[in-house]
Amino acid sequence: MKQLIKHFWKENLLMIVILLGNALALTATSLMQILILDALISLNLINFLQAMGYLLLAYLIMLGMTYLKIRYQSKLIQQQTTFLRVKVLKKISQISYEDFKSKESQSYVSWFTNDMDLIEKQSLVPLYALIGGIINAITSGIALLTMHWSLIALTASLVFVLLFIPKLFSGRMEGTTRQVAQANEEFIQKIGNYLMAYDTIFSYRKFSYIIKKTEQASDHLAQEKNNYQKEIGWVTVISGLGNILSQFSLYALTGYLAVQQIVTIGSLSATASLAGDIFNTVSNISQYLAIIKSSKPIFDKFETLEPAHYISQNLTPI
């Protein structure tokens, strides 16, 4: 996947700029809450209205950047999957005839459909969510640092703990993804074989046979997908628990600083918002890392395609 990102480095760089703009607008909405609450506490109507105007402007910018992100991300993902399909097809065209015939044609069809769909959903989409989350966490962390150094120190410690969570599940996630990809191939192959034998089935009126076999193959595929979602569920629950405890700890520290008059009371509102942004994204980062790593077997499978000995053209890794 690294080679895929490098090939489209200009497009991915623009994607990062869009994600940065979205993160800055989101962080600004949190900081505006300090001004709003402090203005209410001091009963200053003019400052309150000014802060509300700034907040509205920040929200409008954030919505515009979100729309731009959705449109551009979709376009970029499709560009990369199209490039990947062509790359895989070139590799297939250069293997020997014997190697090509070692697999059913339905298996190759699965590579270009199911596997590419898995790469989009379990590799590229989570990757951009991961990058966006990291940028958002950084901008929120800088905002916390401007309030008090102890807030960012505690946040950094808690982030380290949350990022350790995916390592507990990465191996199992890779295994279940490999099983889902294999089950998809087997399902397409079996359905293709059943339909190829349609004339025989029609002659003997054995439609119940093809219905039964299709149902069995579908049940096997469903079981593998359910196993995958089970692993996703465990990652989500444990990451969510760490997220809740982290937000609670940071909110408690801000309350202590406010009591000591080190930060303003309005900082409580901003800290809650910024802490939510940081730990929600870090919690999601844990899930995204596990999901992205689980797609590695698909890329490894494409790399197993070796060109025939009589072909000298060099192929770069995908």
PDB file of C-alpha atoms in Angstrom:
ATOM      1  CA  MET A   1       0.000   0.000   0.000  1.00  0.00           C
ATOM      2  CA  LYS A   2       2.971   2.332   0.583  1.00  0.00           C
ATOM      3  CA  GLN A   3       3.802   2.257  -3.131  1.00  0.00           C
ATOM      4  CA  LEU A   4       0.176   3.112  -3.922  1.00  0.00           C
ATOM      5  CA  ILE A   5       0.260   6.172  -1.674  1.00  0.00           C
ATOM      6  CA  LYS A   6       3.655   7.258  -3.034  1.00  0.00           C
ATOM      7  CA  HIS A   7       2.407   7.043  -6.622  1.00  0.00           C
ATOM      8  CA  PHE A   8      -0.407   9.486  -5.784  1.00  0.00           C
ATOM      9  CA  TRP A   9       1.650  11.614  -3.386  1.00  0.00           C
ATOM     10  CA  LYS A  10       0.510  14.955  -4.830  1.00  0.00           C
ATOM     11  CA  GLU A  11      -3.158  14.014  -4.568  1.00  0.00           C
ATOM     12  CA  ASN A  12      -2.650  12.651  -1.050  1.00  0.00           C
ATOM     13  CA  LEU A  13      -0.818  15.807  -0.021  1.00  0.00           C
ATOM     14  CA  LEU A  14      -3.819  17.882  -1.101  1.00  0.00           C
ATOM     15  CA  MET A  15      -6.014  15.527   0.916  1.00  0.00           C
ATOM     16  CA  ILE A  16      -3.892  16.234   3.995  1.00  0.00           C
ATOM     17  CA  VAL A  17      -4.275  19.996   3.453  1.00  0.00           C
ATOM     18  CA  ILE A  18      -8.061  19.599   3.323  1.00  0.00           C
ATOM     19  CA  LEU A  19      -8.014  17.497   6.498  1.00  0.00           C
ATOM     20  CA  LEU A  20      -5.864  20.153   8.211  1.00  0.00           C
ATOM     21  CA  GLY A  21      -8.338  22.891   7.307  1.00  0.00           C
ATOM     22  CA  ASN A  22     -11.190  20.815   8.684  1.00  0.00           C
ATOM     23  CA  ALA A  23      -9.280  20.132  11.936  1.00  0.00           C
ATOM     24  CA  LEU A  24      -8.396  23.797  12.471  1.00  0.00           C
ATOM     25  CA  ALA A  25     -12.025  24.820  12.065  1.00  0.00           C
ATOM     26  CA  LEU A  26     -13.148  22.128  14.501  1.00  0.00           C
ATOM     27  CA  THR A  27     -10.565  23.203  17.104  1.00  0.00           C
ATOM     28  CA  ALA A  28     -11.627  26.836  16.685  1.00  0.00           C
ATOM     29  CA  THR A  29     -15.220  25.908  17.601  1.00  0.00           C
ATOM     30  CA  SER A  30     -13.956  24.456  20.875  1.00  0.00           C
ATOM     31  CA  LEU A  31     -11.863  27.526  21.735  1.00  0.00           C
ATOM     32  CA  MET A  32     -14.787  29.813  21.060  1.00  0.00           C
ATOM     33  CA  GLN A  33     -16.631  28.076  23.888  1.00  0.00           C
ATOM     34  CA  ILE A  34     -14.114  29.582  26.370  1.00  0.00           C
ATOM     35  CA  LEU A  35     -14.952  33.103  25.214  1.00  0.00           C
ATOM     36  CA  ILE A  36     -18.686  32.421  25.267  1.00  0.00           C
ATOM     37  CA  LEU A  37     -18.781  30.947  28.779  1.00  0.00           C
ATOM     38  CA  ASP A  38     -16.411  33.550  30.232  1.00  0.00           C
ATOM     39  CA  ALA A  39     -18.531  36.318  28.689  1.00  0.00           C
ATOM     40  CA  LEU A  40     -21.668  34.853  30.291  1.00  0.00           C
ATOM     41  CA  ILE A  41     -19.980  34.549  33.678  1.00  0.00           C
ATOM     42  CA  SER A  42     -18.890  38.201  33.494  1.00  0.00           C
ATOM     43  CA  LEU A  43     -22.329  39.200  32.094  1.00  0.00           C
ATOM     44  CA  ASN A  44     -20.680  40.935  29.121  1.00  0.00           C
ATOM     45  CA  LEU A  45     -23.251  40.930  26.312  1.00  0.00           C
ATOM     46  CA  ILE A  46     -20.975  42.472  23.664  1.00  0.00           C
ATOM     47  CA  ASN A  47     -18.212  39.897  24.166  1.00  0.00           C
ATOM     48  CA  PHE A  48     -20.824  37.158  24.177  1.00  0.00           C
ATOM     49  CA  LEU A  49     -22.291  38.240  20.829  1.00  0.00           C
ATOM     50  CA  GLN A  50     -18.830  38.596  19.278  1.00  0.00           C
ATOM     51  CA  ALA A  51     -17.863  35.117  20.448  1.00  0.00           C
ATOM     52  CA  MET A  52     -21.126  33.711  19.058  1.00  0.00           C
ATOM     53  CA  GLY A  53     -20.350  35.313  15.689  1.00  0.00           C
ATOM     54  CA  TYR A  54     -16.881  33.762  15.650  1.00  0.00           C
ATOM     55  CA  LEU A  55     -18.382  30.397  16.589  1.00  0.00           C
ATOM     56  CA  LEU A  56     -20.893  30.563  13.734  1.00  0.00           C
ATOM     57  CA  LEU A  57     -18.137  31.443  11.263  1.00  0.00           C
ATOM     58  CA  ALA A  58     -15.994  28.533  12.473  1.00  0.00           C
ATOM     59  CA  TYR A  59     -18.922  26.117  12.068  1.00  0.00           C
ATOM     60  CA  LEU A  60     -19.606  27.319   8.524  1.00  0.00           C
ATOM     61  CA  ILE A  61     -15.943  26.858   7.558  1.00  0.00           C
ATOM     62  CA  MET A  62     -15.942  23.404   9.127  1.00  0.00           C
ATOM     63  CA  LEU A  63     -19.047  22.360   7.165  1.00  0.00           C
ATOM     64  CA  GLY A  64     -17.517  23.633   3.918  1.00  0.00           C
ATOM     65  CA  MET A  65     -14.284  21.732   4.543  1.00  0.00           C
ATOM     66  CA  THR A  66     -16.245  18.592   5.441  1.00  0.00           C
ATOM     67  CA  TYR A  67     -18.123  18.729   2.130  1.00  0.00           C
ATOM     68  CA  LEU A  68     -14.871  19.245   0.239  1.00  0.00           C
ATOM     69  CA  LYS A  69     -13.245  16.362   2.104  1.00  0.00           C
ATOM     70  CA  ILE A  70     -16.054  13.929   1.261  1.00  0.00           C
ATOM     71  CA  ARG A  71     -16.049  14.820  -2.443  1.00  0.00           C
ATOM     72  CA  TYR A  72     -12.276  14.745  -2.892  1.00  0.00           C
ATOM     73  CA  GLN A  73     -11.733  11.612  -0.806  1.00  0.00           C
ATOM     74  CA  SER A  74     -14.203   9.646  -2.904  1.00  0.00           C
ATOM     75  CA  LYS A  75     -12.526  10.776  -6.128  1.00  0.00           C
ATOM     76  CA  LEU A  76      -9.038   9.961  -4.827  1.00  0.00           C
ATOM     77  CA  ILE A  77     -10.000   6.497  -3.576  1.00  0.00           C
ATOM     78  CA  GLN A  78     -11.510   5.574  -6.929  1.00  0.00           C
ATOM     79  CA  GLN A  79      -8.382   6.790  -8.731  1.00  0.00           C
ATOM     80  CA  GLN A  80      -6.194   4.592  -6.562  1.00  0.00           C
ATOM     81  CA  THR A  81      -8.357   1.468  -6.800  1.00  0.00           C
ATOM     82  CA  THR A  82      -8.510   1.837 -10.597  1.00  0.00           C
ATOM     83  CA  PHE A  83      -4.724   2.109 -10.670  1.00  0.00           C
ATOM     84  CA  LEU A  84      -4.479  -0.960  -8.443  1.00  0.00           C
ATOM     85  CA  ARG A  85      -6.805  -3.008 -10.666  1.00  0.00           C
ATOM     86  CA  VAL A  86      -4.683  -2.183 -13.711  1.00  0.00           C
ATOM     87  CA  LYS A  87      -1.518  -3.022 -11.777  1.00  0.00           C
ATOM     88  CA  VAL A  88      -2.857  -6.412 -10.717  1.00  0.00           C
ATOM     89  CA  LEU A  89      -4.077  -7.137 -14.238  1.00  0.00           C
ATOM     90  CA  LYS A  90      -0.592  -6.398 -15.592  1.00  0.00           C
ATOM     91  CA  LYS A  91       0.863  -8.821 -13.079  1.00  0.00           C
ATOM     92  CA  ILE A  92      -1.657 -11.496 -14.063  1.00  0.00           C
ATOM     93  CA  SER A  93      -0.853 -10.973 -17.750  1.00  0.00           C
ATOM     94  CA  GLN A  94       2.811 -11.746 -17.052  1.00  0.00           C
ATOM     95  CA  ILE A  95       2.480 -14.991 -15.120  1.00  0.00           C
ATOM     96  CA  SER A  96       2.867 -18.300 -16.895  1.00  0.00           C
ATOM     97  CA  TYR A  97      -0.086 -20.101 -18.442  1.00  0.00           C
ATOM     98  CA  GLU A  98       0.223 -22.914 -15.909  1.00  0.00           C
ATOM     99  CA  ASP A  99       0.175 -20.499 -12.985  1.00  0.00           C
ATOM    100  CA  PHE A 100      -2.849 -18.710 -14.412  1.00  0.00           C
ATOM    101  CA  LYS A 101      -4.756 -21.979 -14.811  1.00  0.00           C
ATOM    102  CA  SER A 102      -3.887 -23.020 -11.258  1.00  0.00           C
ATOM    103  CA  LYS A 103      -6.781 -20.821 -10.105  1.00  0.00           C
ATOM    104  CA  GLU A 104     -10.383 -20.700 -11.238  1.00  0.00           C
ATOM    105  CA  SER A 105     -11.353 -17.629 -13.243  1.00  0.00           C
ATOM    106  CA  GLN A 106     -13.853 -16.739 -10.507  1.00  0.00           C
ATOM    107  CA  SER A 107     -10.947 -16.300  -8.098  1.00  0.00           C
ATOM    108  CA  TYR A 108      -9.477 -13.578 -10.300  1.00  0.00           C
ATOM    109  CA  VAL A 109     -12.915 -11.980 -10.577  1.00  0.00           C
ATOM    110  CA  SER A 110     -13.031 -11.894  -6.774  1.00  0.00           C
ATOM    111  CA  TRP A 111      -9.676 -10.071  -6.737  1.00  0.00           C
ATOM    112  CA  PHE A 112     -11.067  -7.271  -8.907  1.00  0.00           C
ATOM    113  CA  THR A 113     -14.379  -6.987  -7.056  1.00  0.00           C
ATOM    114  CA  ASN A 114     -14.465  -8.236  -3.465  1.00  0.00           C
ATOM    115  CA  ASP A 115     -10.783  -7.686  -2.701  1.00  0.00           C
ATOM    116  CA  MET A 116     -10.817  -4.178  -4.154  1.00  0.00           C
ATOM    117  CA  ASP A 117     -13.933  -3.425  -2.149  1.00  0.00           C
ATOM    118  CA  LEU A 118     -12.139  -4.638   0.985  1.00  0.00           C
ATOM    119  CA  ILE A 119      -9.132  -2.450   0.154  1.00  0.00           C
ATOM    120  CA  GLU A 120     -11.378   0.592  -0.202  1.00  0.00           C
ATOM    121  CA  LYS A 121     -13.252  -0.032   3.052  1.00  0.00           C
ATOM    122  CA  GLN A 122     -10.469  -1.574   5.159  1.00  0.00           C
ATOM    123  CA  SER A 123      -7.436   0.269   3.843  1.00  0.00           C
ATOM    124  CA  LEU A 124      -7.994   3.595   2.069  1.00  0.00           C
ATOM    125  CA  VAL A 125     -11.067   4.907   3.908  1.00  0.00           C
ATOM    126  CA  PRO A 126      -9.612   4.084   7.366  1.00  0.00           C
ATOM    127  CA  LEU A 127      -6.250   5.533   6.272  1.00  0.00           C
ATOM    128  CA  TYR A 128      -7.710   8.974   5.595  1.00  0.00           C
ATOM    129  CA  ALA A 129      -9.760   8.773   8.783  1.00  0.00           C
ATOM    130  CA  LEU A 130      -6.533   7.904  10.596  1.00  0.00           C
ATOM    131  CA  ILE A 131      -4.645  10.875   9.106  1.00  0.00           C
ATOM    132  CA  GLY A 132      -7.550  13.201   9.839  1.00  0.00           C
ATOM    133  CA  GLY A 133      -7.710  11.937  13.409  1.00  0.00           C
ATOM    134  CA  ILE A 134      -3.998  12.489  13.970  1.00  0.00           C
ATOM    135  CA  ILE A 135      -4.187  16.041  12.596  1.00  0.00           C
ATOM    136  CA  ASN A 136      -7.247  16.765  14.707  1.00  0.00           C
ATOM    137  CA  ALA A 137      -5.553  15.406  17.835  1.00  0.00           C
ATOM    138  CA  ILE A 138      -2.474  17.571  17.193  1.00  0.00           C
ATOM    139  CA  THR A 139      -4.458  20.794  16.727  1.00  0.00           C
ATOM    140  CA  SER A 140      -6.537  20.037  19.820  1.00  0.00           C
ATOM    141  CA  GLY A 141      -3.371  19.251  21.786  1.00  0.00           C
ATOM    142  CA  ILE A 142      -1.839  22.595  20.823  1.00  0.00           C
ATOM    143  CA  ALA A 143      -5.031  24.298  22.010  1.00  0.00           C
ATOM    144  CA  LEU A 144      -4.747  22.512  25.366  1.00  0.00           C
ATOM    145  CA  LEU A 145      -1.103  23.551  25.654  1.00  0.00           C
ATOM    146  CA  THR A 146      -2.092  27.216  25.366  1.00  0.00           C
ATOM    147  CA  MET A 147      -4.334  26.697  28.411  1.00  0.00           C
ATOM    148  CA  HIS A 148      -1.837  24.876  30.706  1.00  0.00           C
ATOM    149  CA  TRP A 149       1.122  22.553  30.212  1.00  0.00           C
ATOM    150  CA  SER A 150      -0.205  19.920  32.621  1.00  0.00           C
ATOM    151  CA  LEU A 151      -3.233  19.297  30.389  1.00  0.00           C
ATOM    152  CA  ILE A 152      -1.122  18.319  27.407  1.00  0.00           C
ATOM    153  CA  ALA A 153       1.237  16.281  29.625  1.00  0.00           C
ATOM    154  CA  LEU A 154      -1.642  14.175  30.929  1.00  0.00           C
ATOM    155  CA  THR A 155      -3.136  13.930  27.446  1.00  0.00           C
ATOM    156  CA  ALA A 156       0.130  12.635  25.967  1.00  0.00           C
ATOM    157  CA  SER A 157       0.357   9.930  28.647  1.00  0.00           C
ATOM    158  CA  LEU A 158      -3.212   8.785  28.051  1.00  0.00           C
ATOM    159  CA  VAL A 159      -2.760   8.807  24.262  1.00  0.00           C
ATOM    160  CA  PHE A 160       0.217   6.466  24.630  1.00  0.00           C
ATOM    161  CA  VAL A 161      -1.980   3.998  26.530  1.00  0.00           C
ATOM    162  CA  LEU A 162      -4.789   4.192  23.968  1.00  0.00           C
ATOM    163  CA  LEU A 163      -2.431   3.619  21.031  1.00  0.00           C
ATOM    164  CA  PHE A 164      -1.200   0.396  22.628  1.00  0.00           C
ATOM    165  CA  ILE A 165      -4.652  -1.192  22.375  1.00  0.00           C
ATOM    166  CA  PRO A 166      -4.538  -2.116  18.614  1.00  0.00           C
ATOM    167  CA  LYS A 167      -1.427  -4.232  19.132  1.00  0.00           C
ATOM    168  CA  LEU A 168      -3.520  -6.585  21.259  1.00  0.00           C
ATOM    169  CA  PHE A 169      -5.781  -7.373  18.289  1.00  0.00           C
ATOM    170  CA  SER A 170      -3.705  -6.834  15.126  1.00  0.00           C
ATOM    171  CA  GLY A 171      -2.772 -10.505  14.695  1.00  0.00           C
ATOM    172  CA  ARG A 172      -6.332 -11.768  15.070  1.00  0.00           C
ATOM    173  CA  MET A 173      -7.631  -9.041  12.751  1.00  0.00           C
ATOM    174  CA  GLU A 174      -5.212 -10.065  10.003  1.00  0.00           C
ATOM    175  CA  GLY A 175      -6.289 -13.685  10.359  1.00  0.00           C
ATOM    176  CA  THR A 176     -10.015 -12.952  10.110  1.00  0.00           C
ATOM    177  CA  THR A 177      -9.494 -10.654   7.089  1.00  0.00           C
ATOM    178  CA  ARG A 178      -7.538 -13.380   5.317  1.00  0.00           C
ATOM    179  CA  GLN A 179     -10.384 -15.823   6.003  1.00  0.00           C
ATOM    180  CA  VAL A 180     -13.016 -13.370   4.692  1.00  0.00           C
ATOM    181  CA  ALA A 181     -11.059 -12.820   1.456  1.00  0.00           C
ATOM    182  CA  GLN A 182     -10.654 -16.574   0.978  1.00  0.00           C
ATOM    183  CA  ALA A 183     -14.342 -17.178   1.718  1.00  0.00           C
ATOM    184  CA  ASN A 184     -15.290 -14.564  -0.897  1.00  0.00           C
ATOM    185  CA  GLU A 185     -13.170 -16.329  -3.509  1.00  0.00           C
ATOM    186  CA  GLU A 186     -14.630 -19.734  -2.652  1.00  0.00           C
ATOM    187  CA  PHE A 187     -18.178 -18.380  -2.746  1.00  0.00           C
ATOM    188  CA  ILE A 188     -17.781 -16.816  -6.207  1.00  0.00           C
ATOM    189  CA  GLN A 189     -16.059 -19.969  -7.474  1.00  0.00           C
ATOM    190  CA  LYS A 190     -18.823 -22.243  -6.201  1.00  0.00           C
ATOM    191  CA  ILE A 191     -21.619 -20.056  -7.553  1.00  0.00           C
ATOM    192  CA  GLY A 192     -19.858 -19.911 -10.912  1.00  0.00           C
ATOM    193  CA  ASN A 193     -19.538 -23.708 -11.019  1.00  0.00           C
ATOM    194  CA  TYR A 194     -23.196 -24.181 -10.144  1.00  0.00           C
ATOM    195  CA  LEU A 195     -24.325 -21.809 -12.893  1.00  0.00           C
ATOM    196  CA  MET A 196     -21.994 -23.439 -15.432  1.00  0.00           C
ATOM    197  CA  ALA A 197     -23.758 -26.719 -14.709  1.00  0.00           C
ATOM    198  CA  TYR A 198     -27.165 -25.159 -15.268  1.00  0.00           C
ATOM    199  CA  ASP A 199     -27.931 -27.269 -18.372  1.00  0.00           C
ATOM    200  CA  THR A 200     -27.399 -30.494 -16.456  1.00  0.00           C
ATOM    201  CA  ILE A 201     -29.378 -29.250 -13.467  1.00  0.00           C
ATOM    202  CA  PHE A 202     -32.193 -28.117 -15.740  1.00  0.00           C
ATOM    203  CA  SER A 203     -32.320 -31.484 -17.508  1.00  0.00           C
ATOM    204  CA  TYR A 204     -32.659 -33.418 -14.253  1.00  0.00           C
ATOM    205  CA  ARG A 205     -34.755 -30.756 -12.532  1.00  0.00           C
ATOM    206  CA  LYS A 206     -32.310 -30.619  -9.620  1.00  0.00           C
ATOM    207  CA  PHE A 207     -32.936 -27.014  -8.739  1.00  0.00           C
ATOM    208  CA  SER A 208     -33.226 -27.941  -5.069  1.00  0.00           C
ATOM    209  CA  TYR A 209     -29.591 -29.075  -5.218  1.00  0.00           C
ATOM    210  CA  ILE A 210     -28.250 -25.731  -6.435  1.00  0.00           C
ATOM    211  CA  ILE A 211     -30.424 -23.863  -3.916  1.00  0.00           C
ATOM    212  CA  LYS A 212     -29.119 -26.006  -1.058  1.00  0.00           C
ATOM    213  CA  LYS A 213     -25.469 -25.674  -2.107  1.00  0.00           C
ATOM    214  CA  THR A 214     -25.791 -21.917  -2.606  1.00  0.00           C
ATOM    215  CA  GLU A 215     -27.309 -21.540   0.836  1.00  0.00           C
ATOM    216  CA  GLN A 216     -24.478 -23.559   2.391  1.00  0.00           C
ATOM    217  CA  ALA A 217     -21.829 -21.476   0.632  1.00  0.00           C
ATOM    218  CA  SER A 218     -23.582 -18.268   1.681  1.00  0.00           C
ATOM    219  CA  ASP A 219     -23.782 -19.441   5.292  1.00  0.00           C
ATOM    220  CA  HIS A 220     -20.032 -20.124   5.303  1.00  0.00           C
ATOM    221  CA  LEU A 221     -19.286 -16.647   3.919  1.00  0.00           C
ATOM    222  CA  ALA A 222     -21.659 -15.064   6.449  1.00  0.00           C
ATOM    223  CA  GLN A 223     -19.926 -16.901   9.307  1.00  0.00           C
ATOM    224  CA  GLU A 224     -16.501 -15.551   8.290  1.00  0.00           C
ATOM    225  CA  LYS A 225     -17.866 -12.013   8.020  1.00  0.00           C
ATOM    226  CA  ASN A 226     -19.530 -12.348  11.418  1.00  0.00           C
ATOM    227  CA  ASN A 227     -16.233 -13.491  12.923  1.00  0.00           C
ATOM    228  CA  TYR A 228     -14.561 -10.398  11.482  1.00  0.00           C
ATOM    229  CA  GLN A 229     -17.202  -8.087  12.931  1.00  0.00           C
ATOM    230  CA  LYS A 230     -16.807  -9.843  16.275  1.00  0.00           C
ATOM    231  CA  GLU A 231     -13.147  -8.829  16.368  1.00  0.00           C
ATOM    232  CA  ILE A 232     -14.087  -5.274  15.354  1.00  0.00           C
ATOM    233  CA  GLY A 233     -16.567  -5.230  18.216  1.00  0.00           C
ATOM    234  CA  TRP A 234     -13.912  -6.145  20.797  1.00  0.00           C
ATOM    235  CA  VAL A 235     -11.576  -3.440  19.528  1.00  0.00           C
ATOM    236  CA  THR A 236     -14.407  -0.887  19.633  1.00  0.00           C
ATOM    237  CA  VAL A 237     -15.509  -1.743  23.182  1.00  0.00           C
ATOM    238  CA  ILE A 238     -12.032  -1.755  24.725  1.00  0.00           C
ATOM    239  CA  SER A 239     -11.016   1.408  22.861  1.00  0.00           C
ATOM    240  CA  GLY A 240     -14.247   3.083  23.981  1.00  0.00           C
ATOM    241  CA  LEU A 241     -13.597   2.204  27.619  1.00  0.00           C
ATOM    242  CA  GLY A 242     -10.135   3.725  27.444  1.00  0.00           C
ATOM    243  CA  ASN A 243     -11.627   6.792  25.765  1.00  0.00           C
ATOM    244  CA  ILE A 244     -14.159   7.362  28.557  1.00  0.00           C
ATOM    245  CA  LEU A 245     -11.588   7.008  31.341  1.00  0.00           C
ATOM    246  CA  SER A 246      -9.193   9.351  29.540  1.00  0.00           C
ATOM    247  CA  GLN A 247     -11.797  12.090  29.072  1.00  0.00           C
ATOM    248  CA  PHE A 248     -12.841  11.782  32.711  1.00  0.00           C
ATOM    249  CA  SER A 249      -9.232  12.183  33.906  1.00  0.00           C
ATOM    250  CA  LEU A 250      -8.561  15.278  31.783  1.00  0.00           C
ATOM    251  CA  TYR A 251     -11.846  16.901  32.784  1.00  0.00           C
ATOM    252  CA  ALA A 252     -11.040  16.316  36.468  1.00  0.00           C
ATOM    253  CA  LEU A 253      -7.615  17.938  36.082  1.00  0.00           C
ATOM    254  CA  THR A 254      -9.139  20.991  34.400  1.00  0.00           C
ATOM    255  CA  GLY A 255     -11.635  21.314  37.232  1.00  0.00           C
ATOM    256  CA  TYR A 256      -8.782  21.281  39.743  1.00  0.00           C
ATOM    257  CA  LEU A 257      -6.906  23.986  37.779  1.00  0.00           C
ATOM    258  CA  ALA A 258     -10.073  26.088  37.641  1.00  0.00           C
ATOM    259  CA  VAL A 259     -10.554  25.802  41.414  1.00  0.00           C
ATOM    260  CA  GLN A 260      -6.946  26.928  41.869  1.00  0.00           C
ATOM    261  CA  GLN A 261      -7.709  29.848  39.506  1.00  0.00           C
ATOM    262  CA  ILE A 262      -4.965  28.750  37.121  1.00  0.00           C
ATOM    263  CA  VAL A 263      -7.400  28.552  34.191  1.00  0.00           C
ATOM    264  CA  THR A 264     -10.785  30.225  33.704  1.00  0.00           C
ATOM    265  CA  ILE A 265     -14.039  28.419  34.357  1.00  0.00           C
ATOM    266  CA  GLY A 266     -14.793  28.670  30.652  1.00  0.00           C
ATOM    267  CA  SER A 267     -11.852  26.361  30.053  1.00  0.00           C
ATOM    268  CA  LEU A 268     -13.915  23.504  31.482  1.00  0.00           C
ATOM    269  CA  SER A 269     -16.232  23.628  28.479  1.00  0.00           C
ATOM    270  CA  ALA A 270     -13.357  23.825  26.002  1.00  0.00           C
ATOM    271  CA  THR A 271     -11.409  21.062  27.742  1.00  0.00           C
ATOM    272  CA  ALA A 272     -14.394  18.753  27.585  1.00  0.00           C
ATOM    273  CA  SER A 273     -14.763  19.458  23.862  1.00  0.00           C
ATOM    274  CA  LEU A 274     -11.046  19.228  23.067  1.00  0.00           C
ATOM    275  CA  ALA A 275     -10.622  16.121  25.198  1.00  0.00           C
ATOM    276  CA  GLY A 276     -13.527  14.548  23.350  1.00  0.00           C
ATOM    277  CA  ASP A 277     -11.926  15.424  20.010  1.00  0.00           C
ATOM    278  CA  ILE A 278      -8.544  14.016  21.051  1.00  0.00           C
ATOM    279  CA  PHE A 279      -9.627  10.816  22.756  1.00  0.00           C
ATOM    280  CA  ASN A 280     -12.438  10.048  20.327  1.00  0.00           C
ATOM    281  CA  THR A 281     -10.013  10.321  17.427  1.00  0.00           C
ATOM    282  CA  VAL A 282      -7.308   8.387  19.283  1.00  0.00           C
ATOM    283  CA  SER A 283      -9.872   5.732  20.158  1.00  0.00           C
ATOM    284  CA  ASN A 284     -10.829   5.553  16.499  1.00  0.00           C
ATOM    285  CA  ILE A 285      -7.149   5.512  15.556  1.00  0.00           C
ATOM    286  CA  SER A 286      -6.843   2.291  17.538  1.00  0.00           C
ATOM    287  CA  GLN A 287      -9.619   0.756  15.473  1.00  0.00           C
ATOM    288  CA  TYR A 288      -8.308   2.180  12.187  1.00  0.00           C
ATOM    289  CA  LEU A 289      -4.813   0.807  12.809  1.00  0.00           C
ATOM    290  CA  ALA A 290      -6.229  -2.649  13.455  1.00  0.00           C
ATOM    291  CA  ILE A 291      -8.431  -2.475  10.330  1.00  0.00           C
ATOM    292  CA  ILE A 292      -5.657  -1.150   8.070  1.00  0.00           C
ATOM    293  CA  LYS A 293      -3.225  -3.834   9.240  1.00  0.00           C
ATOM    294  CA  SER A 294      -5.881  -6.477   8.615  1.00  0.00           C
ATOM    295  CA  SER A 295      -5.846  -5.633   4.868  1.00  0.00           C
ATOM    296  CA  LYS A 296      -2.163  -6.571   4.561  1.00  0.00           C
ATOM    297  CA  PRO A 297      -2.897 -10.198   3.494  1.00  0.00           C
ATOM    298  CA  ILE A 298      -4.728  -8.908   0.402  1.00  0.00           C
ATOM    299  CA  PHE A 299      -1.737  -6.863  -0.758  1.00  0.00           C
ATOM    300  CA  ASP A 300       0.546  -9.802   0.078  1.00  0.00           C
ATOM    301  CA  LYS A 301      -1.593 -12.038  -2.123  1.00  0.00           C
ATOM    302  CA  PHE A 302      -1.127  -9.714  -5.079  1.00  0.00           C
ATOM    303  CA  GLU A 303       2.628  -9.741  -4.496  1.00  0.00           C
ATOM    304  CA  THR A 304       2.737 -13.527  -4.818  1.00  0.00           C
ATOM    305  CA  LEU A 305       2.120 -13.179  -8.567  1.00  0.00           C
ATOM    306  CA  GLU A 306       5.505 -13.877 -10.134  1.00  0.00           C
ATOM    307  CA  PRO A 307       6.184 -13.105 -13.823  1.00  0.00           C
ATOM    308  CA  ALA A 308       7.143 -16.007 -16.069  1.00  0.00           C
ATOM    309  CA  HIS A 309      10.901 -16.561 -16.541  1.00  0.00           C
ATOM    310  CA  TYR A 310      10.764 -15.420 -20.160  1.00  0.00           C
ATOM    311  CA  ILE A 311       9.364 -12.009 -19.225  1.00  0.00           C
ATOM    312  CA  SER A 312      12.013  -9.483 -18.308  1.00  0.00           C
ATOM    313  CA  GLN A 313       9.825  -6.484 -17.568  1.00  0.00           C
ATOM    314  CA  ASN A 314      10.332  -5.173 -14.032  1.00  0.00           C
ATOM    315  CA  LEU A 315       7.263  -4.667 -11.908  1.00  0.00           C
ATOM    316  CA  THR A 316       7.232  -2.331  -8.933  1.00  0.00           C
ATOM    317  CA  PRO A 317       5.490  -3.468  -5.718  1.00  0.00           C
ATOM    318  CA  ILE A 318       1.900  -2.479  -5.155  1.00  0.00           C
TER     319      ILE A 318
END
